[in-house]
Amino acid sequence: MQLKNSHENDFFKEIANRYVDAYGQELQQELKQQNIQYTTPILDERVHRRVSMHKVKRVALGISALAACLLIVMTSSLLRYNQKSNITPNVKPTPPVIPLSFVLPVNLSVSGTEQDQEQSIYRLHDSLQDDVVLVLEETDRNINDEDMTAVKINGYRAYTRKTADYNLLIFKKNGILYTLTCRYDVSTLVELGKNIL
Amino acid sequence: MGCCILLIMFTFTSAHEMNAFEYIYSKYKSMMLQKAYLILQDSMLAEDAVSEAFIRIYKNMYKIDDPASKRSIAFVMMIVKNTALTILSQRTRQNTNFEDEDLRDSFDLEQCVFSEISTEKIYEIINGIHEELRSVFLMKYAYDLPHKKIGQMLHISENNVTVRLHRAKKKIADILIKEGYAVEKQP
């Protein structure tokens, strides 16, 4: 499916950047006029301690990465020496858009699409006024079902969660993780789930 | 050799980032405490919020080119306000309920004609949406952060980021139509 959201993205980028510039300017003015500087020795110590701990982790990570690099270089040199084989670089392909492989219920239609790294995001307009956001991701990871309710849809296991803010339905089929959210009624998601599973 | 260069760059980057971080800390700390206090009305909690905000900022120093710039100060204040709101919602055990009964059912930017919008109007419109929606919108479109990173910075799930972004865009589009800055093309 063709993703045609460049116009929308450009528009929102422009207004977001203009807002940030205006907001930042206002804050700079406020900062100039500020007379009070708080002395906070306990906060200072807390922040610097946490930052130091983070720095140590980063340096350790860097050294581990360097050691791993050296190990790979040595191993590949050894292999080349023994086998005289070519090593081709492993280029990670751009994740493709995951198309919709099912028919939408009559009340739902695609109103927008977006690709965010490995996730294909579809915004579905609902004529019954409970719009849905559908996220598809090809993944090996299992569903984290903590604080979720298990349900069965067409014999498949799925999980739901209801909060004050939104309803969620999540399940996996053929290596694709489906995450559905809507505002008002989880049955909107279950009906869509029946078309998918 | 490449690995050595990478390690040197990493170290240099870290030194540069530390300088920028120290600048941000000394320059903006007091204002951040004020912003957090306005939300939390408690000086101890405000310090907690600022402390947490600085850690989130430190982990994302790559996003801050010039710590004295407008964009950087806006980014910093956005982080501390969201951190304060998170603490507030945890203490009151209330999630923000985004009322959207008045939102348009559908809005297709491809089918709209826009009139010129002043920066003052844009400021007013975006200030009119809830802080938790606004932050996600700005992190995505002004700071170009992916959903996963936004979720990590605001301590919300990726799904929640997607939902909030969708709401923010809908709300902005709705205001634009209502105030006459966008008109749907006639078929």
XYZ file of C-alpha atoms in Angstrom:
384
model
C 0.000 0.000 0.000
C 1.299 3.440 -0.924
C 1.954 5.688 2.103
C 1.025 9.257 1.168
C 1.507 11.336 4.229
C 4.390 13.590 3.220
C 2.128 16.644 2.856
C 0.581 16.136 6.272
C 3.979 15.530 7.871
C 5.449 18.660 6.288
C 2.551 20.736 7.553
C 2.789 19.493 11.119
C 6.584 19.828 11.074
C 6.289 23.445 10.069
C 3.822 24.416 12.769
C 5.699 22.405 15.402
C 8.988 24.100 14.579
C 7.423 27.539 14.549
C 5.839 26.871 17.923
C 9.133 25.677 19.414
C 10.934 28.769 18.153
C 8.288 31.063 19.653
C 8.131 29.139 22.931
C 11.916 29.052 23.206
C 12.117 32.794 22.617
C 9.563 33.408 25.355
C 11.523 31.221 27.758
C 14.765 33.039 26.958
C 13.059 36.357 27.773
C 11.756 34.909 31.011
C 15.227 33.637 31.884
C 16.762 37.089 31.354
C 14.249 38.640 33.722
C 14.657 35.960 36.362
C 16.150 37.333 39.560
C 16.107 34.251 41.739
C 18.774 31.543 41.561
C 18.038 28.644 43.874
C 20.823 27.053 45.878
C 20.089 23.348 46.011
C 23.041 21.346 47.310
C 21.021 18.149 47.773
C 19.584 18.304 44.238
C 23.029 19.107 42.835
C 24.520 16.084 44.541
C 21.667 13.789 43.447
C 21.837 14.781 39.796
C 25.611 14.603 39.558
C 25.668 11.219 41.277
C 23.100 9.773 38.853
C 24.879 11.293 35.869
C 28.203 9.838 37.050
C 26.651 6.388 37.352
C 25.302 6.733 33.837
C 28.717 7.833 32.543
C 30.382 4.791 34.098
C 27.829 2.564 32.359
C 28.458 4.289 29.028
C 32.228 3.947 29.298
C 31.866 0.273 30.264
C 29.574 -0.183 27.277
C 32.092 1.529 25.022
C 34.918 -0.674 26.232
C 32.761 -3.797 25.818
C 31.879 -2.679 22.302
C 35.552 -2.134 21.516
C 36.450 -5.571 22.864
C 33.670 -7.134 20.811
C 34.894 -5.299 17.697
C 38.445 -6.527 18.222
C 37.193 -10.068 18.703
C 35.186 -9.931 15.479
C 38.132 -8.523 13.522
C 40.450 -11.212 14.842
C 37.959 -13.995 14.144
C 37.269 -12.828 10.624
C 40.999 -12.477 9.915
C 41.505 -16.026 11.095
C 38.654 -17.291 8.949
C 39.993 -15.437 5.908
C 43.371 -16.940 6.472
C 41.941 -20.458 6.766
C 39.177 -20.404 4.199
C 39.986 -17.428 1.938
C 36.312 -16.511 1.995
C 34.825 -13.074 1.294
C 32.950 -11.316 4.047
C 30.162 -9.223 2.759
C 28.873 -6.426 4.893
C 25.577 -7.027 6.545
C 23.380 -4.234 5.415
C 20.130 -3.989 7.271
C 17.350 -3.496 4.756
C 14.767 -0.806 5.258
C 11.773 -2.472 6.897
C 8.970 -2.759 4.340
C 5.448 -1.491 4.916
C 3.248 -4.307 6.203
C 0.094 -4.314 4.066
C -3.388 -5.011 5.397
C -4.150 -8.607 4.455
C -7.773 -8.576 5.586
C -11.025 -6.764 4.839
C -11.992 -3.957 7.206
C -15.451 -3.929 8.811
C -17.893 -1.651 6.944
C -17.723 1.066 9.618
C -13.916 1.430 9.366
C -11.818 3.040 6.623
C -8.159 3.994 6.412
C -7.758 7.728 7.049
C -3.978 7.858 7.390
C -0.829 5.749 7.396
C 2.704 6.069 8.718
C 5.879 3.956 8.924
C 7.863 4.276 12.139
C 10.963 2.047 11.790
C 9.627 -1.537 11.967
C 6.050 -0.530 12.714
C 3.384 0.139 10.087
C 0.740 2.390 11.629
C -2.766 2.677 10.192
C -5.296 5.229 11.419
C -8.820 3.974 10.864
C -11.804 6.306 10.793
C -14.948 4.861 12.374
C -18.354 5.983 11.085
C -19.630 5.024 14.548
C -17.213 7.607 16.018
C -14.706 5.366 17.768
C -11.595 5.768 15.620
C -8.939 3.070 15.796
C -5.162 3.125 15.634
C -3.770 -0.152 14.258
C -0.058 -0.935 14.556
C 1.510 -3.868 12.700
C 4.998 -5.143 13.461
C 6.863 -8.224 12.233
C 8.563 -9.528 15.381
C 9.725 -12.626 17.275
C 8.983 -11.228 20.714
C 6.106 -12.575 22.786
C 3.205 -10.486 24.017
C 3.727 -9.013 27.495
C 0.392 -9.929 29.065
C 1.004 -8.293 32.445
C -2.145 -6.446 33.664
C -4.065 -7.691 30.632
C -7.188 -9.827 30.245
C -6.982 -12.906 28.013
C -9.767 -13.420 25.460
C -10.395 -15.808 22.568
C -11.253 -14.472 19.107
C -12.056 -17.051 16.443
C -10.038 -19.576 18.459
C -6.984 -17.337 18.724
C -5.705 -16.019 22.030
C -5.710 -12.238 22.397
C -5.322 -9.775 25.242
C -7.217 -6.635 26.175
C -6.698 -3.748 28.520
C -9.081 -0.947 29.425
C -7.935 2.364 30.945
C -9.618 5.720 31.489
C -7.753 6.916 28.433
C -8.121 4.136 25.864
C -8.921 0.503 25.120
C -6.286 -1.906 23.830
C -6.416 -5.248 22.031
C -3.246 -7.131 21.151
C -2.553 -10.463 19.460
C -0.132 -12.185 17.176
C -0.712 -14.038 13.909
C 1.785 -15.417 11.395
C 4.686 -13.588 13.004
C 2.941 -10.207 12.961
C 2.046 -8.415 16.175
C -1.262 -6.537 15.904
C -1.881 -3.712 18.399
C -5.287 -2.027 18.245
C -6.367 0.980 20.308
C -9.514 3.055 20.460
C -11.080 5.558 22.832
C -14.495 4.310 23.861
C -15.441 0.677 23.361
C -13.305 -2.448 23.238
C -15.975 -4.163 21.099
C -14.866 -1.888 18.220
C -11.485 -3.581 18.434
C -12.885 -7.086 18.916
C -15.008 -6.782 15.756
C -11.945 -5.720 13.798
C -9.988 -8.563 15.415
C -12.560 -11.055 14.103
C -11.822 -9.893 10.544
C -8.094 -10.357 11.080
C -8.028 -13.710 12.921
C 41.487 0.967 13.730
C 37.859 1.841 13.061
C 36.941 0.720 16.546
C 39.597 2.946 18.092
C 38.268 5.908 16.154
C 34.774 5.094 17.333
C 35.908 4.909 20.956
C 37.744 8.221 20.647
C 34.696 9.837 19.054
C 32.521 8.391 21.794
C 34.806 9.832 24.471
C 35.018 13.203 22.739
C 31.261 13.265 22.251
C 30.846 12.474 25.913
C 33.113 15.387 26.886
C 31.225 17.764 24.592
C 27.937 16.506 25.924
C 29.095 16.954 29.523
C 29.964 20.585 28.854
C 26.559 21.151 27.303
C 24.882 19.354 30.178
C 26.719 21.430 32.785
C 25.612 24.568 30.961
C 21.998 23.430 30.947
C 22.133 22.471 34.601
C 23.598 25.731 35.841
C 21.554 27.958 33.540
C 18.108 26.358 33.616
C 17.880 24.599 36.970
C 16.111 27.428 38.798
C 13.559 27.967 36.041
C 12.924 24.224 35.901
C 12.276 24.180 39.639
C 9.779 27.007 39.217
C 7.951 25.222 36.395
C 7.815 21.984 38.367
C 6.643 23.785 41.499
C 3.804 25.469 39.584
C 2.483 22.015 38.726
C 3.248 20.141 41.933
C 2.900 22.910 44.554
C 5.506 21.101 46.665
C 9.194 21.968 46.743
C 10.386 18.423 47.553
C 8.375 16.943 44.686
C 9.570 19.735 42.426
C 13.162 18.724 43.179
C 12.271 15.086 42.430
C 10.810 16.146 39.098
C 13.824 18.256 38.186
C 16.235 15.496 39.201
C 14.406 12.969 37.018
C 14.142 15.481 34.174
C 17.879 16.049 34.157
C 18.542 12.321 33.850
C 16.167 12.096 30.887
C 17.852 15.123 29.329
C 21.309 13.656 29.908
C 20.322 10.433 28.180
C 19.247 12.476 25.153
C 22.002 15.050 24.948
C 22.547 14.091 21.300
C 19.347 16.032 20.589
C 20.852 19.252 21.974
C 23.248 20.911 19.537
C 23.442 24.326 21.141
C 22.348 24.359 24.808
C 21.773 28.124 24.702
C 19.389 27.951 21.721
C 15.623 28.512 21.789
C 14.995 24.933 20.734
C 17.128 23.548 23.553
C 15.490 25.577 26.317
C 12.070 24.636 24.959
C 13.077 20.951 24.950
C 14.360 21.122 28.508
C 11.214 22.819 29.860
C 9.008 20.343 28.030
C 10.786 17.460 29.730
C 10.509 18.922 33.221
C 6.820 19.790 32.814
C 6.042 16.271 31.669
C 8.043 14.769 34.489
C 6.129 16.917 36.973
C 2.812 15.906 35.424
C 3.814 12.233 35.663
C 4.586 12.620 39.366
C 1.318 14.476 39.864
C -0.744 11.798 38.156
C 1.010 9.057 40.153
C 0.235 10.843 43.400
C -3.388 11.616 42.560
C -3.783 8.212 40.801
C -5.613 9.949 38.017
C -4.863 9.551 34.345
C -5.628 12.510 32.171
C -8.965 12.002 30.467
C -8.777 13.572 27.048
C -12.243 14.734 26.141
C -12.735 14.570 22.440
C -16.493 14.563 21.878
C -16.163 17.821 19.959
C -13.464 16.566 17.588
C -14.213 16.179 13.933
C -14.943 12.677 12.770
C -12.486 12.836 9.933
C -9.990 15.252 8.537
C -7.916 14.753 5.448
C -5.196 17.342 5.059
C -4.796 16.337 1.441
C -8.282 17.730 0.800
C -7.813 21.080 2.500
C -6.788 24.529 1.417
C -4.913 26.535 4.053
C -4.834 30.226 4.588
C -1.712 31.847 5.997
C -1.350 31.305 9.751
C 0.677 33.690 11.885
C 3.182 32.359 14.398
C 1.141 33.969 17.185
C -1.896 31.993 16.104
C 0.062 28.753 15.870
C 1.355 29.424 19.379
C -2.168 29.983 20.655
C -3.544 26.862 18.950
C -0.838 24.518 20.165
C -0.923 26.010 23.663
C -4.636 25.217 23.620
C -4.083 21.467 23.618
C -3.215 19.529 26.748
C 0.458 19.491 27.750
C 0.658 15.688 27.526
C -0.586 15.741 23.933
C 1.471 18.789 23.031
C 4.750 17.239 24.202
C 4.287 14.106 22.111
C 3.366 16.219 19.069
C 6.407 18.491 19.429
C 8.837 15.663 20.140
C 7.667 13.927 16.997
C 7.464 16.851 14.589
C 9.865 19.488 15.961
C 12.528 17.179 17.390
C 12.037 14.245 15.013
C 12.064 11.566 17.709
C 10.713 8.075 16.926
C 7.741 6.775 18.928
C 9.866 4.387 20.966
C 12.204 7.166 22.080
C 9.302 9.473 22.944
C 7.805 6.691 25.050
C 11.091 6.193 26.889
C 11.478 9.903 27.556
C 7.945 10.396 28.821
C 7.728 6.986 30.533
C 4.664 5.968 28.565
C 4.094 3.008 26.270
C 4.643 3.245 22.528
C 0.943 2.608 22.056
C 0.163 5.561 24.277
C 2.523 7.705 22.193
C 0.677 6.697 19.025
C -2.705 7.387 20.604
C -1.660 10.788 21.997
C -0.075 11.836 18.727
C -3.225 10.946 16.859
C -5.323 12.966 19.306
C -3.013 15.969 19.152
C -3.171 16.073 15.369
C -6.930 15.677 15.382
C -7.324 18.457 17.936
C -5.088 20.834 15.982
C -6.843 20.035 12.713
C -10.217 20.598 14.363
C -9.213 24.022 15.685
C -7.828 25.013 12.288
C -11.131 24.186 10.621
C -13.266 25.821 13.305
C -11.261 29.035 13.218
C -11.269 29.153 9.445
C -7.583 28.513 8.781
C -8.331 25.401 6.793
C -11.200 24.808 4.459
C -12.036 21.476 2.923
C -12.009 21.544 -0.862
C -15.384 21.113 -2.466
C -15.636 17.888 -4.527
